[in-house]
CSV table of C-alpha atoms and ligand atoms in Angstrom, one decimal:
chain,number,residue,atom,x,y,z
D,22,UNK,CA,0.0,0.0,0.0
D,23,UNK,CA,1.4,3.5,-0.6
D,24,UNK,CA,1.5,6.6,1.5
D,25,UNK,CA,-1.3,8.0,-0.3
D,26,UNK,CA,-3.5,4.6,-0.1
D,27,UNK,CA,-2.5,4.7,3.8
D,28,UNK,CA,-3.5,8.0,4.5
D,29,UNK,CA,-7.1,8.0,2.5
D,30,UNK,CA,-7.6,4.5,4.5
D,31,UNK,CA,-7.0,7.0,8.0
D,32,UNK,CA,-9.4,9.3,7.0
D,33,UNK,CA,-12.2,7.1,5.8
D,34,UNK,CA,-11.4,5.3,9.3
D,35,UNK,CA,-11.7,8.6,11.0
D,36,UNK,CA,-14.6,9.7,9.2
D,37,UNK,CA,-16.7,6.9,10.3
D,38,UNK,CA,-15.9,6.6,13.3
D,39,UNK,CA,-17.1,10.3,13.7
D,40,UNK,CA,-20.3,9.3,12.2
D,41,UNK,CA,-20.7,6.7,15.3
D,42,UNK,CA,-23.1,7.1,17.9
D,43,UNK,CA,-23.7,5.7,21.3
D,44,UNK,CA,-27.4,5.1,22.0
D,45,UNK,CA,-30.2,3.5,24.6
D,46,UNK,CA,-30.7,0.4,22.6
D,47,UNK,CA,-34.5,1.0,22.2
D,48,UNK,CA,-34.0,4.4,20.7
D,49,UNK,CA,-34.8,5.7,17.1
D,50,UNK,CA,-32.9,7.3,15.4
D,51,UNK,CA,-34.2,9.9,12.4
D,52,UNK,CA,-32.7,10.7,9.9
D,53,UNK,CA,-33.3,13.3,7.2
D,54,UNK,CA,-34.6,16.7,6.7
D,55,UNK,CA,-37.2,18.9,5.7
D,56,UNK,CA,-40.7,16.6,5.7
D,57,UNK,CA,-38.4,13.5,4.7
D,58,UNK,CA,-37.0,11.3,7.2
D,59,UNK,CA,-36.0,7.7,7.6
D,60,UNK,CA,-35.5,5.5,10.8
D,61,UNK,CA,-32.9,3.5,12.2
D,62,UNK,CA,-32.4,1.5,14.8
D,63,UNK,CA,-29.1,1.4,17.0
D,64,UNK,CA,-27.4,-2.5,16.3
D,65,UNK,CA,-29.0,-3.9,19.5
D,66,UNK,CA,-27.2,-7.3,19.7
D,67,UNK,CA,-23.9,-4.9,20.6
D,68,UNK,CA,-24.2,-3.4,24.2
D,69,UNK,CA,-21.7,-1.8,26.4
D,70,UNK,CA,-22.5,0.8,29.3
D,71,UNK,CA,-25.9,0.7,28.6
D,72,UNK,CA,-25.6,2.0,25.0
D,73,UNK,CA,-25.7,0.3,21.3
D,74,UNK,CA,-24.0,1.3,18.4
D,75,UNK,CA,-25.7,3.3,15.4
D,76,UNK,CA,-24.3,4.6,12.2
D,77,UNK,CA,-25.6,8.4,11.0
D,78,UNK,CA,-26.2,8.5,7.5
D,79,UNK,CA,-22.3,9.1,6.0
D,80,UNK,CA,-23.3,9.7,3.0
D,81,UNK,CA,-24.0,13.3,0.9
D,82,UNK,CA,-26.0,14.7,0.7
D,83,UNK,CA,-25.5,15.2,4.2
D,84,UNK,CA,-28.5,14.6,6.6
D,85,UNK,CA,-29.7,16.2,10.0
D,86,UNK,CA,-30.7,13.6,12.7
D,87,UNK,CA,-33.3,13.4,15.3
D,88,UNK,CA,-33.3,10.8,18.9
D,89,UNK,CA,-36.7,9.4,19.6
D,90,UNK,CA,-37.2,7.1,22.9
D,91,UNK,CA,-39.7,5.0,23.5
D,92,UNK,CA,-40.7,4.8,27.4
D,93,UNK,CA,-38.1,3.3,29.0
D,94,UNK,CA,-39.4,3.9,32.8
D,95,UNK,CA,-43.2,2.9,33.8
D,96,UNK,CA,-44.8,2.3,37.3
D,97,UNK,CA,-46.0,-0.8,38.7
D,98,UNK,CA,-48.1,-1.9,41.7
D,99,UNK,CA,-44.9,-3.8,43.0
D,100,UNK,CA,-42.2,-1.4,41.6
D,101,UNK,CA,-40.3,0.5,38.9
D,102,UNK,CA,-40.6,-1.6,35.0
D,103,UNK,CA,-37.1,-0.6,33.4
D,104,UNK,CA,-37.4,-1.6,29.3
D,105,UNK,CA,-33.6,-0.9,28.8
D,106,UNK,CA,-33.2,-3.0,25.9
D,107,UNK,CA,-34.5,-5.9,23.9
D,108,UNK,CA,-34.6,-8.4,27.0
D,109,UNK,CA,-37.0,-8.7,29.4
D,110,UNK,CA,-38.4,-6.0,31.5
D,111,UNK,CA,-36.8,-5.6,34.9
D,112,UNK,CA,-38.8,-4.9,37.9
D,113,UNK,CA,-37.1,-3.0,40.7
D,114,UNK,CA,-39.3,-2.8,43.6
D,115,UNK,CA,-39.7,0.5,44.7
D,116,UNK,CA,-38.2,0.1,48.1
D,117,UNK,CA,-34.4,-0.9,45.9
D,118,UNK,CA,-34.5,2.5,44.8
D,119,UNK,CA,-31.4,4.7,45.2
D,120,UNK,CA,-31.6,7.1,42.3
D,121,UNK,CA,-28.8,9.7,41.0
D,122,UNK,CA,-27.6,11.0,37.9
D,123,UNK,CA,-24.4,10.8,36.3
D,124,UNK,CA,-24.1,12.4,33.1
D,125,UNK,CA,-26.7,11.2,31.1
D,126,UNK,CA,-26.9,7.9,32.8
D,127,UNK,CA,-29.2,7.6,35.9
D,128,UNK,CA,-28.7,5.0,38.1
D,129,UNK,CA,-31.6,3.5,39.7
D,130,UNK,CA,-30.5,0.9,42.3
D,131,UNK,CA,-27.1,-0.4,42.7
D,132,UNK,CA,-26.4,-2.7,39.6
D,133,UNK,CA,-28.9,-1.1,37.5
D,134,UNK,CA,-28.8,1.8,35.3
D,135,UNK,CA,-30.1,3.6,32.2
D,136,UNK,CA,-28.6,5.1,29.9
D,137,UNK,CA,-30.5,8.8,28.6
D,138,UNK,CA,-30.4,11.0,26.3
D,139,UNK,CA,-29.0,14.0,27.7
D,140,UNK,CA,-28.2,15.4,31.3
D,141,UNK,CA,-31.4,17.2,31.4
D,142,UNK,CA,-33.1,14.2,30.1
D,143,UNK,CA,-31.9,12.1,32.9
D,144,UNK,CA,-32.2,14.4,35.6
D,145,UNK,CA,-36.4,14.6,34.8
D,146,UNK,CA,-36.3,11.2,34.9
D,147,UNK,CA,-35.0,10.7,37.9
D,148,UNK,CA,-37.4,13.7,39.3
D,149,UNK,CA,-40.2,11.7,37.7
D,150,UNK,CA,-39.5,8.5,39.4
D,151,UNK,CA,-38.9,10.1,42.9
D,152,UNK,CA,-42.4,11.9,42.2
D,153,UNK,CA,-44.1,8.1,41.4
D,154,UNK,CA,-42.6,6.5,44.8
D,155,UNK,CA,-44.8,7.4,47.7
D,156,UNK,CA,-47.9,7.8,45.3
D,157,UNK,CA,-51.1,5.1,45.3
D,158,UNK,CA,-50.6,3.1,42.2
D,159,UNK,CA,-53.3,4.7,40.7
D,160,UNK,CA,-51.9,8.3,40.9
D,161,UNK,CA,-49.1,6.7,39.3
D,162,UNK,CA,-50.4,5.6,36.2
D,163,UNK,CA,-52.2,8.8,36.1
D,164,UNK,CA,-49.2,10.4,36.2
D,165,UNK,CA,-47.7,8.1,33.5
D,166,UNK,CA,-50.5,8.3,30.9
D,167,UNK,CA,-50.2,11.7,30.9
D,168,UNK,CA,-46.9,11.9,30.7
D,169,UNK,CA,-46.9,9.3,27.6
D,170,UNK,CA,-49.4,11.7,26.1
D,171,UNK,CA,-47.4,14.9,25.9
D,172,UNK,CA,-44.5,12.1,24.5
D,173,UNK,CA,-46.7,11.1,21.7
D,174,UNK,CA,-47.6,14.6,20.6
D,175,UNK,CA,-46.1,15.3,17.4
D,176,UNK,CA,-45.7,19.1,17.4
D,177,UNK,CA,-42.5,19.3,19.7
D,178,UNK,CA,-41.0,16.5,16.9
D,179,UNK,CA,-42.1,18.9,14.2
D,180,UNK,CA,-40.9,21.7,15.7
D,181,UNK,CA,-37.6,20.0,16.4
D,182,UNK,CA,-36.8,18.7,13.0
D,183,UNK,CA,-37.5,21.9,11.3
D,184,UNK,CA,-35.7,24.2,12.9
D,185,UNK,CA,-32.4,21.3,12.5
D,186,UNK,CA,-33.0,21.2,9.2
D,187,UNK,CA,-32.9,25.3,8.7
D,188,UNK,CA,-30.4,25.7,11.7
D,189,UNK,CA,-27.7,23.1,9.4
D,190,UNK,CA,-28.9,23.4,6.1
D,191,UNK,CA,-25.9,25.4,4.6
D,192,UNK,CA,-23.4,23.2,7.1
D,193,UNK,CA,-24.5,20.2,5.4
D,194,UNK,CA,-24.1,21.8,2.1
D,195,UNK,CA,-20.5,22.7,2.6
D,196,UNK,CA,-20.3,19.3,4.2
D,197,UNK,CA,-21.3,17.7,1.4
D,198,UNK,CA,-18.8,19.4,-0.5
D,199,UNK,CA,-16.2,18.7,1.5
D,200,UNK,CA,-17.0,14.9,1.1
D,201,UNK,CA,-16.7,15.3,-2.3
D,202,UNK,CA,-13.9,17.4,-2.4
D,203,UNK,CA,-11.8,14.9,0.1
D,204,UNK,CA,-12.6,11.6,-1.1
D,205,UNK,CA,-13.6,12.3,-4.8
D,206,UNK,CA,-11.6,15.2,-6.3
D,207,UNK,CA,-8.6,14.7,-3.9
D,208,UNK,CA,-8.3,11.1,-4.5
D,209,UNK,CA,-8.7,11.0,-8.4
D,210,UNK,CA,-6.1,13.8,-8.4
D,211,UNK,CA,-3.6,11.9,-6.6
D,212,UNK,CA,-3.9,8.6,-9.0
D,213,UNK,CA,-3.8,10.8,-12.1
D,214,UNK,CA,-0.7,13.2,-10.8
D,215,UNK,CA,1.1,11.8,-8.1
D,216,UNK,CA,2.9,13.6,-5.6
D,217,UNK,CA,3.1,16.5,-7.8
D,218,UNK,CA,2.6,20.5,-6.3
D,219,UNK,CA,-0.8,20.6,-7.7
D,220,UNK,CA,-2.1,18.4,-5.1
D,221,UNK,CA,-0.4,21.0,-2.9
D,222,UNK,CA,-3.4,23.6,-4.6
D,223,UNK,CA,-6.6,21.0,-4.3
D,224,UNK,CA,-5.4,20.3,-0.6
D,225,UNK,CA,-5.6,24.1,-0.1
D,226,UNK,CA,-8.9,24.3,-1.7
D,227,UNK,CA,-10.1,21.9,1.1
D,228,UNK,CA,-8.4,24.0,3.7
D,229,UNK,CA,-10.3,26.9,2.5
D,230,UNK,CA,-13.7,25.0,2.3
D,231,UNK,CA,-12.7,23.9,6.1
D,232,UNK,CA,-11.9,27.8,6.8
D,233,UNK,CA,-15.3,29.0,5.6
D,234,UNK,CA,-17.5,25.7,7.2
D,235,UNK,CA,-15.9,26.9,10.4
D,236,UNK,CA,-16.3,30.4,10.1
D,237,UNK,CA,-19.7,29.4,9.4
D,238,UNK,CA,-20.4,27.0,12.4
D,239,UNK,CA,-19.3,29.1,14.6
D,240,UNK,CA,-21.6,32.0,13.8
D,241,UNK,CA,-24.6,29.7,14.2
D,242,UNK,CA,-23.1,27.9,17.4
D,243,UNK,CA,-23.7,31.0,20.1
D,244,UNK,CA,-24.4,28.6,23.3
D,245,UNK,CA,-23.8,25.0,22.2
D,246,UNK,CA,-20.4,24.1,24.8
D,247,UNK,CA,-17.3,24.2,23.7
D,248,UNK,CA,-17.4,26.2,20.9
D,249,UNK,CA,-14.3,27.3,20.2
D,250,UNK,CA,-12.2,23.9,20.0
D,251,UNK,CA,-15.2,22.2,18.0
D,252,UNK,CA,-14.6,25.2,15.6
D,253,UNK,CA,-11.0,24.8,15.9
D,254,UNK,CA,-11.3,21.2,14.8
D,255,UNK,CA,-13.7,22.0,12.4
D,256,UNK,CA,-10.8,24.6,10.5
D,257,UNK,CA,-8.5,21.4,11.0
D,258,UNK,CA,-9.9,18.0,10.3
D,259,UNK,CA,-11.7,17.1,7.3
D,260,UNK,CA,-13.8,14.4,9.1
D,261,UNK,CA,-14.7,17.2,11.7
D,262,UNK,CA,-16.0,19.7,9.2
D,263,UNK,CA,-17.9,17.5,7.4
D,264,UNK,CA,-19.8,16.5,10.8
D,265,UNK,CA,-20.1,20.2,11.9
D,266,UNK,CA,-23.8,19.8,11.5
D,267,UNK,CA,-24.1,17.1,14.1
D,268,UNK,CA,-23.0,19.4,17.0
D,269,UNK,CA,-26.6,21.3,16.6
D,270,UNK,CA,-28.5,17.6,16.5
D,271,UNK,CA,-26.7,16.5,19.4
D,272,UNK,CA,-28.9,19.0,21.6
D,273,UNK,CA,-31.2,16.7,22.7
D,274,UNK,CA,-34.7,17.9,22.9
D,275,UNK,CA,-35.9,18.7,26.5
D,276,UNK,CA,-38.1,15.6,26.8
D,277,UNK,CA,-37.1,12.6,24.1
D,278,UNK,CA,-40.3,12.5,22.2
D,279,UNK,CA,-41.6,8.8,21.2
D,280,UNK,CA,-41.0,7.4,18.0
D,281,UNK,CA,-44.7,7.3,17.4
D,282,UNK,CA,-44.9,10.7,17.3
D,283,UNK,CA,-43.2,10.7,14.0
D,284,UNK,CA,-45.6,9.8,11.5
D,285,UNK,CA,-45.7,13.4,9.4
D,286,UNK,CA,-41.7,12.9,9.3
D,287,UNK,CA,-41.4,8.6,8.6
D,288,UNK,CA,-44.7,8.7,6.1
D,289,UNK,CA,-47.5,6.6,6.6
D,290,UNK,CA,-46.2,3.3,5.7
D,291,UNK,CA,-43.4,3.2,7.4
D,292,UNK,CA,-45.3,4.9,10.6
D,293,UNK,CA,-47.7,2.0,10.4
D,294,UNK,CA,-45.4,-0.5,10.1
D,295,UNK,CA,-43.1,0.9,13.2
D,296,UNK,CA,-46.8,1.2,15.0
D,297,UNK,CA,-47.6,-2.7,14.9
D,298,UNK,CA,-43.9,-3.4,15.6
D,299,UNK,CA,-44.7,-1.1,19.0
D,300,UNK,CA,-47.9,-2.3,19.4
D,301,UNK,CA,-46.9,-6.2,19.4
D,302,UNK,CA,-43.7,-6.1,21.7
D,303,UNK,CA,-45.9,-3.4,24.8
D,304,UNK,CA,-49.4,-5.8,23.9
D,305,UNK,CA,-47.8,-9.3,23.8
D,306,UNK,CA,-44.6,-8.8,25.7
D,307,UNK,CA,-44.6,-10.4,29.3
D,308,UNK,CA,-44.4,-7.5,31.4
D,309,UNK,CA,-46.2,-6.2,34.2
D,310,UNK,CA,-46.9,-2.8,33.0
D,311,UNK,CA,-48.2,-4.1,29.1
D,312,UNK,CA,-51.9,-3.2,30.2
D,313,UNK,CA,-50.6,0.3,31.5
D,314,UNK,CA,-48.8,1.0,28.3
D,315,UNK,CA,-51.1,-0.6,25.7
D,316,UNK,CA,-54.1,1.7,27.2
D,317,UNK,CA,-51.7,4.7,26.3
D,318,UNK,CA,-51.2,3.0,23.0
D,319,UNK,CA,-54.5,2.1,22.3
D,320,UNK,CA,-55.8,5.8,22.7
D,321,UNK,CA,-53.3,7.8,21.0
D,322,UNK,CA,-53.7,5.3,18.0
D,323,UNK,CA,-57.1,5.4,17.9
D,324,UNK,CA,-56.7,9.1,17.6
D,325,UNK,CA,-54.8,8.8,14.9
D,326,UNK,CA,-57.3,6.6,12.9
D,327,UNK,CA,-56.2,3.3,13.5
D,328,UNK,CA,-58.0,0.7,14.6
D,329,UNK,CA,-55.6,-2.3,17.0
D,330,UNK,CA,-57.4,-5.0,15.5
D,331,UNK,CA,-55.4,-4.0,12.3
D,332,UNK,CA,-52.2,-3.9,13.9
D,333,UNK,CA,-52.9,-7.9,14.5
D,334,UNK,CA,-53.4,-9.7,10.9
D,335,UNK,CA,-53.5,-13.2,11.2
D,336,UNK,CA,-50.9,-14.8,9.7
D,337,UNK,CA,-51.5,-17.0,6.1
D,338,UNK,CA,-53.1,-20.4,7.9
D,339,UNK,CA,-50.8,-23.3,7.1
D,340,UNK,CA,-52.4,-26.8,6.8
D,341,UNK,CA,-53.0,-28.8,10.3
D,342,UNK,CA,-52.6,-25.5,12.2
D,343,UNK,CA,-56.4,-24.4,14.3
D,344,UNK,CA,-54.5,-21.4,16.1
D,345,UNK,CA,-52.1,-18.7,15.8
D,346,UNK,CA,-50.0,-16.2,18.7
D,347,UNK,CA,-50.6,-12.5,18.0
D,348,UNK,CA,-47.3,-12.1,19.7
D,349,UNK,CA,-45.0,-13.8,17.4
D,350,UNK,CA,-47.3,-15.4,14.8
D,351,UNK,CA,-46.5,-18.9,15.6
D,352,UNK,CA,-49.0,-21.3,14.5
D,353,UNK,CA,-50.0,-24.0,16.7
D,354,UNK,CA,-52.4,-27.1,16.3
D,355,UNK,CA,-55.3,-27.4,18.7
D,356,UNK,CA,-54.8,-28.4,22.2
D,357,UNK,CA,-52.6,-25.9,22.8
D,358,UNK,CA,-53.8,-23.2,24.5
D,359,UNK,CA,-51.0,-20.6,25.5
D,360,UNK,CA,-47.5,-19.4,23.8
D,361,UNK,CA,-44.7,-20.6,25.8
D,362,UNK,CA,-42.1,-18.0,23.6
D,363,UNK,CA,-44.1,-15.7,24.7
D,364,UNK,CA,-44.5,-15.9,27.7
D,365,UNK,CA,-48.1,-17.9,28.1
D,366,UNK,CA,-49.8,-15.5,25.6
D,367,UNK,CA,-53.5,-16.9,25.0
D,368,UNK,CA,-54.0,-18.2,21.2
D,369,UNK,CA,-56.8,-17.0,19.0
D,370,UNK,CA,-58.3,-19.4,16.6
D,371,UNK,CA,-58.1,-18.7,12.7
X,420,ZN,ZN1,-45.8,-16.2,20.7
């Protein structure tokens, strides 16, 4: 490999691993701008410190993102339900509690944490779980319910996304060009010339694009942290400038909206889709809170014209098989009664 092979390996290395996130497992991620967004899910199967990995779109043109978070924290009779991740709920009864923050992870008893999505983010959490404590149950899910509401809403999301997609619209053009310029022009120019001094001139054609992306970043950035060195980096680094944008989706809305609340952004198919996928793991999941949540569920969907029974098609009957599990679509022959994988699930005939 030569020097020049090396060193484009480096930055296409470095380049995506600015493009890596850290992320609650159960979050969704959106990605896009102006009224066209797309979702993706952090690569569960991978956890460490309470987060899973999740590529931003690296490709130009560039694209804002969003964090959506389904409800990771709801009350039960006997204690607090934590859905972390993809495994089973965890019940902590309330009397385990010890709650504090740390960053944007909140610890909830010794052992057990989550991870948020921002300081602020965890500290209501852990203001919201204090609240739930000495309340009757039914205060609690009160509480909850309403809280899942204002989640759901979709004008905060809305709201959000536009004002990212104004706030870094020119950041992700120069971004883009940047991209181009850097793995494109720069690259071509190097097999075709060599190590000659016009390379020397491209190279400071990239500086300049740098110059101006962080002239213009940090115009824009009054009050996001650390300002100065992430503009400093941005003059710098290639893979820095061409991230610039990210700095301003990084602010992490107040309260995480849920990923429900996204159905102007996703479009309907793909909302619908993502709303049985919700709908099946809070109905059908064995947890002690599924009633609590699927009543939240069941309302805000039904505002939005959609009717649960549709959520649930039964699966294409295969021969010999009398029943079916709206959990996981298993089909079963009769005699059976409950879905085992599911954890005892009653089947419904065909
Ligand atoms: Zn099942």
């Amino acid at each position: 490999m030569t020097d020049g092979q090396s060193l484009l390996l480096l930055f296409v290395a470095l380049y995506l691993l600015e493009c890596l996130r850290w992320l609650p497992p159960r979050s969704l991620l959106l990605l896009g701008h102006g009224s066209s967004w797309q979702a993706r899910r952090p690569f569960q199967p991978v956890e460490l410190a309470g987060g899973s990995p999740a590529l931003l779109a690296f490709l130009p043109p560039l694209q804002a993102h969003v964090t959506t978070l389904p409800w990771l924290l709801v009350p039960a009779a006997d204690g607090l339900e934590v859905r972390a991740d993809r495994l089973r709920p965890l019940l902590l009864p309330w009397e385990r509690l010890s709650l504090r923050t740390e960053g944007r992870t909140l610890h909830l008893a010794p052992g057990h944490r989550v991870r948020c999505l921002s300081e602020e983010h965890a500290r209501q959490a852990q203001q919201q779980v204090q609240q739930w404590a000495p309340l009757a149950q039914e205060a609690r899910e009160a509480d909850f319910l309403r809280h899942a509401e204002a989640t759901l809403k979709s004008d905060p999301l809305i709201g959000h996304a536009e004002a990212l997609t104004g706030q870094t619209r020119l950041l992700r053009g120069l971004a883009s060009l940047i991209f181009l310029w850097t793995f494109g022009v720069l690259v071509a120019l190097y097999r075709w010339l060599g190590d000659d001094v016009e390379i020397l001139w491209a190279a400071g054609v990239l500086f300049v694009l740098q110059f101006t992306q962080a002239v213009v970043f940090f115009r824009r950035a009054r009050g996001l942290p650390y300002r100065f060195w992430k503009t400093l980096a941005i003059a710098l680094l290639p893979q820095h400038a061409m991230r610039a944008a990210d700095h301003f989706c990084q602010v992490a809305m107040p309260f995480p909206s849920h990923p429900l609340a996204a159905r102007s952004l996703l479009g309907d198919e793909a909302w619908k889709k993502l709303a049985a996928q919700v709908w099946k793991q809070t109905r059908y999941q064995p947890a002690a809170t599924a009633d609590l949540q699927s009543r939240a569920l069941e309302s805000f969907l039904g505002q939005q014209g959609l009717a649960v029974a549709d959520l649930e098609p039964a699966p294409a009957q295969q021969p010999g098989s009398a029943l079916y599990c709206p959990g996981c679509q298993a089909q079963f022959q009769a005699g059976v009664s409950r879905c085992q994988d599911c954890g005892g699930i009653e089947l419904r005939a065909f």
